[in-house]
PDB file of C-alpha atoms in Angstrom:
ATOM      1  CA  MET A   1     -34.018   2.597  -7.545  1.00 58.00           C
ATOM      2  CA  LYS A   2     -36.234   2.997  -4.878  1.00 68.00           C
ATOM      3  CA  ILE A   3     -37.238  -1.056  -6.210  1.00 77.00           C
ATOM      4  CA  ILE A   4     -33.947  -1.973  -7.158  1.00 84.00           C
ATOM      5  CA  TYR A   5     -32.100  -0.718  -3.103  1.00 84.00           C
ATOM      6  CA  PRO A   6     -34.055  -3.252  -1.600  1.00 85.00           C
ATOM      7  CA  ILE A   7     -33.460  -5.839  -3.558  1.00 87.00           C
ATOM      8  CA  VAL A   8     -28.826  -5.222  -3.951  1.00 86.00           C
ATOM      9  CA  TYR A   9     -29.352  -4.954  -0.326  1.00 88.00           C
ATOM     10  CA  GLY A  10     -31.027  -7.851   0.367  1.00 91.00           C
ATOM     11  CA  LEU A  11     -28.314 -10.049  -1.119  1.00 91.00           C
ATOM     12  CA  PHE A  12     -25.569  -7.427   0.252  1.00 92.00           C
ATOM     13  CA  TYR A  13     -26.466  -8.259   4.269  1.00 93.00           C
ATOM     14  CA  LEU A  14     -26.883 -12.506   2.245  1.00 96.00           C
ATOM     15  CA  LEU A  15     -22.868 -12.182   1.346  1.00 96.00           C
ATOM     16  CA  SER A  16     -22.312 -10.489   4.475  1.00 96.00           C
ATOM     17  CA  MET A  17     -23.839 -13.215   6.334  1.00 96.00           C
ATOM     18  CA  LEU A  18     -21.297 -15.838   5.043  1.00 97.00           C
ATOM     19  CA  PRO A  19     -18.214 -16.663   7.433  1.00 97.00           C
ATOM     20  CA  PHE A  20     -15.105 -14.662   7.193  1.00 97.00           C
ATOM     21  CA  ARG A  21     -13.275 -17.644   5.340  1.00 97.00           C
ATOM     22  CA  VAL A  22     -16.134 -18.348   2.764  1.00 98.00           C
ATOM     23  CA  LEU A  23     -15.799 -14.312   1.630  1.00 98.00           C
ATOM     24  CA  TYR A  24     -11.817 -14.817   1.882  1.00 98.00           C
ATOM     25  CA  CYS A  25     -12.379 -17.334  -1.398  1.00 98.00           C
ATOM     26  CA  ILE A  26     -14.494 -14.667  -3.091  1.00 98.00           C
ATOM     27  CA  SER A  27     -11.624 -12.430  -2.389  1.00 98.00           C
ATOM     28  CA  ASP A  28      -9.528 -14.908  -4.047  1.00 98.00           C
ATOM     29  CA  PHE A  29     -11.258 -15.536  -7.765  1.00 97.00           C
ATOM     30  CA  PHE A  30     -11.900 -11.075  -7.448  1.00 97.00           C
ATOM     31  CA  TYR A  31      -8.109 -11.010  -7.157  1.00 98.00           C
ATOM     32  CA  LEU A  32      -8.424 -13.605 -10.153  1.00 97.00           C
ATOM     33  CA  LEU A  33     -10.453 -11.153 -11.879  1.00 97.00           C
ATOM     34  CA  VAL A  34      -9.761  -7.047 -10.924  1.00 97.00           C
ATOM     35  CA  TYR A  35      -5.419  -8.200 -11.366  1.00 97.00           C
ATOM     36  CA  ARG A  36      -4.853 -10.459 -13.750  1.00 94.00           C
ATOM     37  CA  LEU A  37      -7.982 -10.672 -16.651  1.00 96.00           C
ATOM     38  CA  ILE A  38      -9.756  -6.798 -16.311  1.00 96.00           C
ATOM     39  CA  GLY A  39      -5.936  -5.048 -14.995  1.00 96.00           C
ATOM     40  CA  TYR A  40      -7.783  -2.168 -13.137  1.00 97.00           C
ATOM     41  CA  ARG A  41      -5.766   0.828 -13.249  1.00 97.00           C
ATOM     42  CA  LYS A  42      -3.178  -1.430 -13.069  1.00 97.00           C
ATOM     43  CA  LYS A  43      -0.704   1.152 -15.087  1.00 97.00           C
ATOM     44  CA  VAL A  44      -1.847   3.846 -12.291  1.00 97.00           C
ATOM     45  CA  VAL A  45      -0.791   1.256  -9.263  1.00 98.00           C
ATOM     46  CA  ARG A  46       2.401   0.558 -10.962  1.00 98.00           C
ATOM     47  CA  ASN A  47       3.642   4.653 -11.384  1.00 98.00           C
ATOM     48  CA  ASN A  48       2.745   5.311  -8.321  1.00 98.00           C
ATOM     49  CA  LEU A  49       4.990   2.870  -6.686  1.00 98.00           C
ATOM     50  CA  THR A  50       7.309   2.607  -9.054  1.00 98.00           C
ATOM     51  CA  SER A  51       7.646   6.632  -7.932  1.00 98.00           C
ATOM     52  CA  SER A  52       7.795   5.740  -4.678  1.00 98.00           C
ATOM     53  CA  PHE A  53       9.604   3.914  -4.601  1.00 98.00           C
ATOM     54  CA  PRO A  54      12.334   4.851  -6.884  1.00 98.00           C
ATOM     55  CA  GLU A  55      14.800   2.077  -4.342  1.00 97.00           C
ATOM     56  CA  LYS A  56      12.732  -0.368  -4.457  1.00 98.00           C
ATOM     57  CA  SER A  57      13.274  -3.132  -7.708  1.00 98.00           C
ATOM     58  CA  LEU A  58      10.801  -4.032 -10.304  1.00 98.00           C
ATOM     59  CA  ASP A  59      10.007  -7.651  -8.098  1.00 98.00           C
ATOM     60  CA  GLU A  60       9.674  -5.993  -4.982  1.00 98.00           C
ATOM     61  CA  ILE A  61       7.401  -3.379  -6.762  1.00 98.00           C
ATOM     62  CA  LYS A  62       5.009  -6.687  -8.160  1.00 98.00           C
ATOM     63  CA  TYR A  63       5.665  -8.233  -4.742  1.00 98.00           C
ATOM     64  CA  ILE A  64       3.473  -4.648  -2.919  1.00 98.00           C
ATOM     65  CA  GLU A  65       1.179  -4.555  -6.248  1.00 98.00           C
ATOM     66  CA  ARG A  66      -0.149  -7.887  -5.577  1.00 98.00           C
ATOM     67  CA  GLY A  67      -0.779  -7.219  -1.683  1.00 98.00           C
ATOM     68  CA  PHE A  68      -2.159  -4.417  -3.501  1.00 98.00           C
ATOM     69  CA  TYR A  69      -4.587  -6.388  -5.370  1.00 98.00           C
ATOM     70  CA  HIS A  70      -4.953  -8.632  -2.734  1.00 98.00           C
ATOM     71  CA  PHE A  71      -6.347  -6.523  -0.031  1.00 98.00           C
ATOM     72  CA  LEU A  72      -8.256  -4.368  -2.584  1.00 98.00           C
ATOM     73  CA  CYS A  73     -10.785  -7.664  -2.583  1.00 98.00           C
ATOM     74  CA  ASP A  74     -10.584  -8.353   0.624  1.00 98.00           C
ATOM     75  CA  TYR A  75     -11.198  -4.327   1.528  1.00 97.00           C
ATOM     76  CA  PHE A  76     -14.677  -4.703  -0.754  1.00 95.00           C
ATOM     77  CA  LEU A  77     -15.734  -7.723   1.059  1.00 97.00           C
ATOM     78  CA  GLU A  78     -14.832  -6.950   4.406  1.00 96.00           C
ATOM     79  CA  THR A  79     -16.544  -4.007   3.870  1.00 94.00           C
ATOM     80  CA  VAL A  80     -19.762  -5.890   2.778  1.00 94.00           C
ATOM     81  CA  LYS A  81     -18.621  -7.828   6.259  1.00 95.00           C
ATOM     82  CA  LEU A  82     -20.344  -4.875   8.807  1.00 93.00           C
ATOM     83  CA  MET A  83     -23.929  -4.464   7.809  1.00 92.00           C
ATOM     84  CA  SER A  84     -24.417  -7.633   9.736  1.00 93.00           C
ATOM     85  CA  ILE A  85     -21.144  -8.464  11.766  1.00 93.00           C
ATOM     86  CA  THR A  86     -22.431  -9.087  15.385  1.00 92.00           C
ATOM     87  CA  PRO A  87     -19.695  -6.736  18.395  1.00 91.00           C
ATOM     88  CA  LYS A  88     -18.442 -10.341  19.645  1.00 92.00           C
ATOM     89  CA  THR A  89     -17.264 -11.137  16.381  1.00 94.00           C
ATOM     90  CA  LEU A  90     -15.319  -7.512  15.939  1.00 92.00           C
ATOM     91  CA  HIS A  91     -13.644  -7.904  19.894  1.00 91.00           C
ATOM     92  CA  LYS A  92     -11.921 -10.687  17.698  1.00 94.00           C
ATOM     93  CA  HIS A  93     -10.970  -8.831  15.068  1.00 96.00           C
ATOM     94  CA  MET A  94     -10.251  -5.383  16.369  1.00 96.00           C
ATOM     95  CA  GLU A  95      -8.341  -4.213  18.533  1.00 97.00           C
ATOM     96  CA  PHE A  96      -7.697  -0.716  20.047  1.00 97.00           C
ATOM     97  CA  GLN A  97      -4.661   1.072  21.878  1.00 97.00           C
ATOM     98  CA  HIS A  98      -4.844   4.029  23.959  1.00 97.00           C
ATOM     99  CA  LEU A  99      -8.730   4.404  23.195  1.00 97.00           C
ATOM    100  CA  ASP A 100      -8.344   5.469  26.973  1.00 97.00           C
ATOM    101  CA  VAL A 101      -5.971   9.011  25.937  1.00 98.00           C
ATOM    102  CA  VAL A 102      -9.175   9.754  23.959  1.00 98.00           C
ATOM    103  CA  GLU A 103     -12.103   8.960  26.842  1.00 98.00           C
ATOM    104  CA  GLN A 104      -9.602  10.698  29.266  1.00 98.00           C
ATOM    105  CA  CYS A 105      -9.609  13.943  26.994  1.00 98.00           C
ATOM    106  CA  PHE A 106     -13.861  13.467  27.587  1.00 98.00           C
ATOM    107  CA  ALA A 107     -13.472  13.515  31.313  1.00 98.00           C
ATOM    108  CA  GLU A 108     -11.459  16.238  31.022  1.00 98.00           C
ATOM    109  CA  GLY A 109     -14.333  18.318  29.021  1.00 97.00           C
ATOM    110  CA  GLN A 110     -12.162  18.436  25.677  1.00 98.00           C
ATOM    111  CA  CYS A 111     -13.627  16.276  22.387  1.00 98.00           C
ATOM    112  CA  CYS A 112     -11.399  14.774  19.936  1.00 98.00           C
ATOM    113  CA  SER A 113     -10.424  13.854  16.693  1.00 98.00           C
ATOM    114  CA  GLY A 114      -8.398  11.776  14.371  1.00 97.00           C
ATOM    115  CA  ILE A 115      -6.900  11.889  11.383  1.00 97.00           C
ATOM    116  CA  LEU A 116      -5.236   9.234   9.081  1.00 97.00           C
ATOM    117  CA  GLY A 117      -5.296   8.174   5.686  1.00 97.00           C
ATOM    118  CA  HIS A 118      -6.878   5.802   3.402  1.00 97.00           C
ATOM    119  CA  TYR A 119      -4.350   3.414   4.372  1.00 98.00           C
ATOM    120  CA  CYS A 120      -5.452  -0.309   6.072  1.00 97.00           C
ATOM    121  CA  ASN A 121      -9.166  -0.675   6.511  1.00 96.00           C
ATOM    122  CA  TRP A 122      -9.710   2.314   7.411  1.00 94.00           C
ATOM    123  CA  GLU A 123     -14.071   1.664   6.822  1.00 92.00           C
ATOM    124  CA  TYR A 124     -14.054  -0.718  10.017  1.00 93.00           C
ATOM    125  CA  LEU A 125     -12.906   2.880  12.618  1.00 93.00           C
ATOM    126  CA  SER A 126     -16.576   3.382  12.276  1.00 90.00           C
ATOM    127  CA  THR A 127     -16.717  -0.229  15.067  1.00 92.00           C
ATOM    128  CA  THR A 128     -14.860   2.305  17.258  1.00 94.00           C
ATOM    129  CA  PRO A 129     -17.982   2.958  19.650  1.00 93.00           C
ATOM    130  CA  LEU A 130     -17.860  -0.796  20.728  1.00 92.00           C
ATOM    131  CA  ALA A 131     -14.337  -0.261  22.013  1.00 94.00           C
ATOM    132  CA  PHE A 132     -15.557   2.390  24.518  1.00 95.00           C
ATOM    133  CA  LYS A 133     -15.520   1.760  28.015  1.00 93.00           C
ATOM    134  CA  ARG A 134     -16.251   4.958  30.486  1.00 95.00           C
ATOM    135  CA  PHE A 135     -17.643   6.669  27.944  1.00 96.00           C
ATOM    136  CA  PRO A 136     -19.878   4.387  25.518  1.00 93.00           C
ATOM    137  CA  ASP A 137     -22.530   7.607  24.379  1.00 94.00           C
ATOM    138  CA  ALA A 138     -19.472   9.552  23.097  1.00 96.00           C
ATOM    139  CA  ILE A 139     -20.731  10.223  19.451  1.00 95.00           C
ATOM    140  CA  VAL A 140     -17.829   8.620  16.104  1.00 95.00           C
ATOM    141  CA  GLY A 141     -18.553  11.111  13.869  1.00 94.00           C
ATOM    142  CA  LEU A 142     -17.656   9.611   9.823  1.00 90.00           C
ATOM    143  CA  ILE A 143     -17.121  12.752   7.832  1.00 88.00           C
ATOM    144  CA  TYR A 144     -18.253  11.526   4.024  1.00 84.00           C
ATOM    145  CA  HIS A 145     -17.613  12.772   0.547  1.00 81.00           C
ATOM    146  CA  PRO A 146     -21.762  10.937  -0.439  1.00 79.00           C
ATOM    147  CA  LEU A 147     -21.241   8.772  -4.244  1.00 75.00           C
ATOM    148  CA  ILE A 148     -22.281   9.423  -7.392  1.00 80.00           C
ATOM    149  CA  ASN A 149     -24.313   6.665  -7.598  1.00 79.00           C
ATOM    150  CA  ASP A 150     -26.952   7.433  -4.401  1.00 81.00           C
ATOM    151  CA  MET A 151     -27.833   3.284  -3.779  1.00 81.00           C
ATOM    152  CA  PHE A 152     -24.130   2.785  -4.055  1.00 78.00           C
ATOM    153  CA  ASP A 153     -24.008   5.722  -1.440  1.00 83.00           C
ATOM    154  CA  GLN A 154     -26.971   3.968   1.281  1.00 86.00           C
ATOM    155  CA  LEU A 155     -25.509   1.001   0.790  1.00 84.00           C
ATOM    156  CA  PHE A 156     -22.328   2.174   2.439  1.00 81.00           C
ATOM    157  CA  LEU A 157     -23.961   4.335   4.653  1.00 85.00           C
ATOM    158  CA  ALA A 158     -25.868   1.764   5.780  1.00 85.00           C
ATOM    159  CA  MET A 159     -22.638  -0.178   6.191  1.00 84.00           C
ATOM    160  CA  ARG A 160     -20.403   2.505   7.999  1.00 84.00           C
ATOM    161  CA  GLU A 161     -23.514   3.098  10.435  1.00 85.00           C
ATOM    162  CA  HIS A 162     -23.983  -0.554  11.775  1.00 85.00           C
ATOM    163  CA  SER A 163     -21.474  -0.376  14.460  1.00 85.00           C
ATOM    164  CA  GLY A 164     -23.557   3.259  15.813  1.00 87.00           C
ATOM    165  CA  GLY A 165     -20.966   5.311  14.098  1.00 89.00           C
ATOM    166  CA  VAL A 166     -22.876   8.753  13.218  1.00 91.00           C
ATOM    167  CA  CYS A 167     -22.516   9.985   8.991  1.00 90.00           C
ATOM    168  CA  ILE A 168     -21.820  13.633   8.410  1.00 92.00           C
ATOM    169  CA  LYS A 169     -21.415  15.069   4.986  1.00 89.00           C
ATOM    170  CA  LYS A 170     -17.933  16.769   4.590  1.00 88.00           C
ATOM    171  CA  LYS A 171     -20.498  19.858   3.905  1.00 89.00           C
ATOM    172  CA  ASP A 172     -21.979  20.009   7.003  1.00 93.00           C
ATOM    173  CA  VAL A 173     -19.895  18.793   9.922  1.00 94.00           C
ATOM    174  CA  LEU A 174     -18.530  21.743  11.583  1.00 94.00           C
ATOM    175  CA  ARG A 175     -22.603  23.187  11.992  1.00 95.00           C
ATOM    176  CA  GLN A 176     -23.121  19.662  13.772  1.00 95.00           C
ATOM    177  CA  LEU A 177     -19.659  20.170  15.001  1.00 96.00           C
ATOM    178  CA  LEU A 178     -21.305  22.817  17.353  1.00 96.00           C
ATOM    179  CA  THR A 179     -24.260  22.024  17.624  1.00 96.00           C
ATOM    180  CA  TYR A 180     -22.977  19.024  20.105  1.00 96.00           C
ATOM    181  CA  LYS A 181     -20.901  21.363  21.337  1.00 95.00           C
ATOM    182  CA  LYS A 182     -23.724  23.204  22.307  1.00 95.00           C
ATOM    183  CA  GLU A 183     -25.717  19.854  23.706  1.00 96.00           C
ATOM    184  CA  LYS A 184     -21.889  19.151  25.503  1.00 95.00           C
ATOM    185  CA  LYS A 185     -21.691  15.869  24.075  1.00 96.00           C
ATOM    186  CA  ASN A 186     -18.465  14.012  23.783  1.00 97.00           C
ATOM    187  CA  TYR A 187     -17.615  13.574  19.955  1.00 97.00           C
ATOM    188  CA  ILE A 188     -14.266  12.129  17.585  1.00 97.00           C
ATOM    189  CA  PHE A 189     -14.633  12.687  14.581  1.00 96.00           C
ATOM    190  CA  GLY A 190     -12.741  10.965  12.225  1.00 95.00           C
ATOM    191  CA  TYR A 191     -10.841  13.561   9.006  1.00 95.00           C
ATOM    192  CA  ILE A 192     -10.095  11.037   5.888  1.00 95.00           C
ATOM    193  CA  SER A 193      -6.892  13.647   4.553  1.00 95.00           C
ATOM    194  CA  ASP A 194      -5.401  12.270   1.812  1.00 96.00           C
ATOM    195  CA  GLN A 195      -7.291  13.034  -1.126  1.00 92.00           C
ATOM    196  CA  THR A 196      -6.396  15.665  -3.654  1.00 92.00           C
ATOM    197  CA  PRO A 197      -7.072  19.094  -3.125  1.00 93.00           C
ATOM    198  CA  LYS A 198      -9.338  20.510  -5.885  1.00 91.00           C
ATOM    199  CA  TRP A 199      -7.224  23.545  -7.773  1.00 92.00           C
ATOM    200  CA  ASN A 200      -8.634  25.937  -5.565  1.00 90.00           C
ATOM    201  CA  ASN A 201      -8.107  24.582  -2.182  1.00 91.00           C
ATOM    202  CA  ILE A 202      -5.245  23.872  -2.559  1.00 94.00           C
ATOM    203  CA  HIS A 203      -2.868  26.060   0.127  1.00 91.00           C
ATOM    204  CA  LEU A 204      -0.005  23.546   1.198  1.00 94.00           C
ATOM    205  CA  TRP A 205       2.352  21.485  -0.736  1.00 96.00           C
ATOM    206  CA  LEU A 206       4.776  18.847   1.212  1.00 97.00           C
ATOM    207  CA  PRO A 207       6.802  16.158   0.349  1.00 97.00           C
ATOM    208  CA  PHE A 208       4.863  12.531   0.946  1.00 98.00           C
ATOM    209  CA  LEU A 209       6.385   9.456  -0.796  1.00 98.00           C
ATOM    210  CA  ASN A 210       9.194  11.518  -2.939  1.00 97.00           C
ATOM    211  CA  HIS A 211       6.349  13.432  -4.345  1.00 98.00           C
ATOM    212  CA  ASP A 212       5.898  17.153  -4.279  1.00 97.00           C
ATOM    213  CA  THR A 213       2.086  16.937  -3.148  1.00 98.00           C
ATOM    214  CA  PRO A 214      -0.562  19.232  -2.453  1.00 97.00           C
ATOM    215  CA  VAL A 215      -2.854  18.614   0.304  1.00 97.00           C
ATOM    216  CA  PHE A 216      -6.360  19.124   1.912  1.00 93.00           C
ATOM    217  CA  THR A 217      -5.551  21.857   5.474  1.00 94.00           C
ATOM    218  CA  ASN A 218      -8.921  22.445   5.630  1.00 92.00           C
ATOM    219  CA  GLY A 219      -9.791  19.582   8.562  1.00 94.00           C
ATOM    220  CA  GLU A 220      -6.438  20.651  10.459  1.00 96.00           C
ATOM    221  CA  LYS A 221      -8.680  24.204  10.955  1.00 95.00           C
ATOM    222  CA  ILE A 222     -11.814  22.629  11.871  1.00 96.00           C
ATOM    223  CA  MET A 223      -9.916  20.930  15.233  1.00 97.00           C
ATOM    224  CA  ARG A 224      -7.583  24.256  15.515  1.00 97.00           C
ATOM    225  CA  LYS A 225     -11.567  26.691  15.402  1.00 96.00           C
ATOM    226  CA  MET A 226     -12.725  23.866  18.289  1.00 97.00           C
ATOM    227  CA  ASN A 227      -9.739  22.655  20.142  1.00 97.00           C
ATOM    228  CA  ASN A 228     -10.146  19.896  19.403  1.00 98.00           C
ATOM    229  CA  ALA A 229      -7.276  16.974  21.037  1.00 98.00           C
ATOM    230  CA  VAL A 230      -5.970  15.026  17.635  1.00 98.00           C
ATOM    231  CA  PHE A 231      -4.738  11.379  17.170  1.00 98.00           C
ATOM    232  CA  TYR A 232      -3.271  10.093  14.734  1.00 98.00           C
ATOM    233  CA  VAL A 233      -5.248   6.441  13.859  1.00 98.00           C
ATOM    234  CA  ASP A 234      -2.846   4.436  12.926  1.00 98.00           C
ATOM    235  CA  MET A 235      -3.773   0.823  11.696  1.00 98.00           C
ATOM    236  CA  GLN A 236      -1.668  -2.737  11.421  1.00 98.00           C
ATOM    237  CA  ARG A 237      -3.102  -5.353   9.365  1.00 98.00           C
ATOM    238  CA  PRO A 238      -0.998  -8.227  11.260  1.00 97.00           C
ATOM    239  CA  ARG A 239      -2.997 -11.317   9.784  1.00 96.00           C
ATOM    240  CA  ARG A 240      -6.018 -11.270   7.449  1.00 97.00           C
ATOM    241  CA  GLY A 241      -9.093  -9.615   8.469  1.00 94.00           C
ATOM    242  CA  TYR A 242      -7.878  -9.093  11.861  1.00 97.00           C
ATOM    243  CA  TYR A 243      -6.713  -5.482  13.018  1.00 98.00           C
ATOM    244  CA  VAL A 244      -5.062  -3.169  15.065  1.00 98.00           C
ATOM    245  CA  VAL A 245      -5.371   0.070  15.768  1.00 98.00           C
ATOM    246  CA  ASP A 246      -3.499   3.265  17.432  1.00 98.00           C
ATOM    247  CA  PHE A 247      -4.568   5.851  18.519  1.00 98.00           C
ATOM    248  CA  GLN A 248      -1.540   8.289  18.997  1.00 98.00           C
ATOM    249  CA  LEU A 249      -1.849  11.630  19.935  1.00 98.00           C
ATOM    250  CA  ILE A 250      -0.783  14.567  18.541  1.00 98.00           C
ATOM    251  CA  THR A 251      -1.383  17.343  20.182  1.00 98.00           C
ATOM    252  CA  ARG A 252      -4.702  19.130  23.005  1.00 98.00           C
ATOM    253  CA  GLN A 253      -3.820  22.646  22.342  1.00 97.00           C
ATOM    254  CA  PRO A 254      -3.971  22.546  19.039  1.00 97.00           C
ATOM    255  CA  ALA A 255      -4.525  26.459  18.437  1.00 94.00           C
ATOM    256  CA  GLN A 256      -1.152  26.430  19.475  1.00 95.00           C
ATOM    257  CA  MET A 257       0.791  25.055  17.438  1.00 96.00           C
ATOM    258  CA  GLU A 258       2.090  26.645  14.160  1.00 96.00           C
ATOM    259  CA  GLU A 259      -0.103  26.876  10.879  1.00 94.00           C
ATOM    260  CA  PHE A 260      -0.028  23.613   9.130  1.00 96.00           C
ATOM    261  CA  ALA A 261       1.741  21.621  11.560  1.00 97.00           C
ATOM    262  CA  ILE A 262      -0.855  18.861  12.434  1.00 98.00           C
ATOM    263  CA  THR A 263      -1.330  18.676   8.482  1.00 98.00           C
ATOM    264  CA  ARG A 264       2.282  18.400   8.380  1.00 98.00           C
ATOM    265  CA  ARG A 265       2.662  15.880  11.299  1.00 98.00           C
ATOM    266  CA  PHE A 266       0.124  13.865   9.808  1.00 98.00           C
ATOM    267  CA  PHE A 267       1.721  12.914   6.397  1.00 98.00           C
ATOM    268  CA  GLU A 268       5.181  12.412   8.392  1.00 98.00           C
ATOM    269  CA  MET A 269       3.475   9.688  10.445  1.00 98.00           C
ATOM    270  CA  LEU A 270       0.867   8.162   7.779  1.00 98.00           C
ATOM    271  CA  GLU A 271       3.788   8.013   6.022  1.00 98.00           C
ATOM    272  CA  ALA A 272       5.672   5.587   8.471  1.00 98.00           C
ATOM    273  CA  SER A 273       2.448   3.354   8.292  1.00 98.00           C
ATOM    274  CA  ILE A 274       3.228   2.968   4.837  1.00 98.00           C
ATOM    275  CA  ARG A 275       6.354   2.519   4.315  1.00 98.00           C
ATOM    276  CA  ARG A 276       5.745  -0.532   7.087  1.00 98.00           C
ATOM    277  CA  ASP A 277       4.323  -1.925   4.915  1.00 98.00           C
ATOM    278  CA  PRO A 278       2.769  -0.216   1.589  1.00 98.00           C
ATOM    279  CA  ARG A 279       0.230  -3.349   0.238  1.00 98.00           C
ATOM    280  CA  TYR A 280      -2.314  -2.068   2.293  1.00 98.00           C
ATOM    281  CA  TYR A 281      -2.956   1.898   1.191  1.00 98.00           C
ATOM    282  CA  LEU A 282      -4.906   3.038  -1.796  1.00 98.00           C
ATOM    283  CA  TRP A 283      -2.336   2.847  -4.585  1.00 98.00           C
ATOM    284  CA  SER A 284      -5.118   3.076  -7.209  1.00 97.00           C
ATOM    285  CA  HIS A 285      -6.119   6.765  -6.900  1.00 95.00           C
ATOM    286  CA  ASN A 286      -3.912   8.756  -8.937  1.00 93.00           C
ATOM    287  CA  ARG A 287      -2.448  11.095  -6.106  1.00 93.00           C
ATOM    288  CA  TRP A 288      -0.021  13.257  -8.157  1.00 96.00           C
ATOM    289  CA  LYS A 289      -2.299  14.164 -11.027  1.00 93.00           C
ATOM    290  CA  ARG A 290      -1.665  17.725 -10.151  1.00 93.00           C
ATOM    291  CA  THR A 291       1.371  18.842 -10.439  1.00 94.00           C
ATOM    292  CA  HIS A 292       3.274  22.321  -8.455  1.00 94.00           C
ATOM    293  CA  GLU A 293       4.578  23.641 -11.609  1.00 93.00           C
ATOM    294  CA  GLU A 294       0.963  23.860 -13.301  1.00 94.00           C
ATOM    295  CA  PHE A 295       0.009  25.194  -9.932  1.00 94.00           C
ATOM    296  CA  ASP A 296       2.719  28.032 -10.479  1.00 91.00           C
ATOM    297  CA  ARG A 297       1.772  29.036 -13.556  1.00 92.00           C
ATOM    298  CA  GLN A 298      -1.545  29.341 -13.206  1.00 92.00           C
ATOM    299  CA  TYR A 299      -2.404  30.043  -9.862  1.00 91.00           C
ATOM    300  CA  LYS A 300      -1.416  32.379  -6.360  1.00 85.00           C
ATOM    301  CA  VAL A 301      -1.977  32.516  -2.856  1.00 82.00           C
ATOM    302  CA  GLU A 302      -2.851  35.800  -2.221  1.00 81.00           C
ATOM    303  CA  ASN A 303      -3.994  36.920   1.121  1.00 79.00           C
ATOM    304  CA  GLY A 304      -5.980  32.987   2.623  1.00 77.00           C
ATOM    305  CA  ARG A 305      -7.443  32.412  -0.990  1.00 86.00           C
ATOM    306  CA  VAL A 306      -6.370  30.551  -4.224  1.00 88.00           C
ATOM    307  CA  ILE A 307      -6.928  33.178  -7.022  1.00 88.00           C
ATOM    308  CA  GLN A 308      -6.219  31.958 -10.831  1.00 88.00           C
ATOM    309  CA  ARG A 309      -3.801  34.071 -12.053  1.00 82.00           C
ATOM    310  CA  GLU A 310      -6.155  34.763 -15.412  1.00 71.00           C
ATOM    311  CA  GLN A 311      -9.233  35.934 -12.469  1.00 57.00           C
ATOM    312  CA  GLU A 312      -6.626  37.939 -11.134  1.00 52.00           C
ATOM    313  CA  GLU A 313      -6.113  40.391 -14.213  1.00 52.00           C
ATOM    314  CA  SER A 314      -9.397  40.224 -15.191  1.00 51.00           C
ATOM    315  CA  GLU A 315     -10.163  41.697 -11.993  1.00 52.00           C
ATOM    316  CA  ASN A 316      -7.963  44.804 -12.025  1.00 52.00           C
ATOM    317  CA  GLN A 317      -8.862  45.838 -15.471  1.00 46.00           C
TER     318      GLN A 317
END
């Protein structure tokens, strides 16, 4: 891997130096390959779309489906572009709204959290440090789960940290936040919170896109513990390669909200974003593979712990 990585990195870097218009020509070719020829996860995508939008016709579903695969290919090449893109070019492609509210929180001594989903190109949020005016040294934390392949994990870290973002492993987040608090550093950390939790980490089910959906709540727990101002990070893609990012304040007093209220509000806002233009959501993820019925058969929540029923019986014997 030590020998291969510099070669692969160099090839990706050269690819990233191509103009956007050339990258999108390559993306169009990938679309034909991934969607038309290979049919990558097409069954999962179609099932997710039809079950999420039962009111839509088959033609409407296919339109969204084609748009999603076009975007998926764009997403990959846009992310590669992050390896060499200049701040000047980024300012042309990214528009940030209400960052002044985030900076006002910093001015008043409060750090922030951004809660978001896999909608539009979330990787481009790593460019947020370039948009701060009053607090250019504020830390933009990107929480990530390491990829199985070490080489691609290093490549994505290089892309994400190119514009000043700081990547922190999920398991190290709270410890790092406490360190920043001790050092009195301003930060905003992004929590992608629409993944599917493991069985033993399901504490809440919510209605989301016409499904009874298990959701992560650990992000909210950290926000409450750190007393962070919480923003929903909405993204729009007005045209190819251009994004508008809107930091929408949910609360500055997370500890005073009811338990799970932040998570509930986040999923309401995320669904509104998706319904606005469904093409830009990550439909290839098997989001609803766990059902509430199966959970109730095998598990129960007791004193905040998810316990497997067989385990509970053995402990009581």
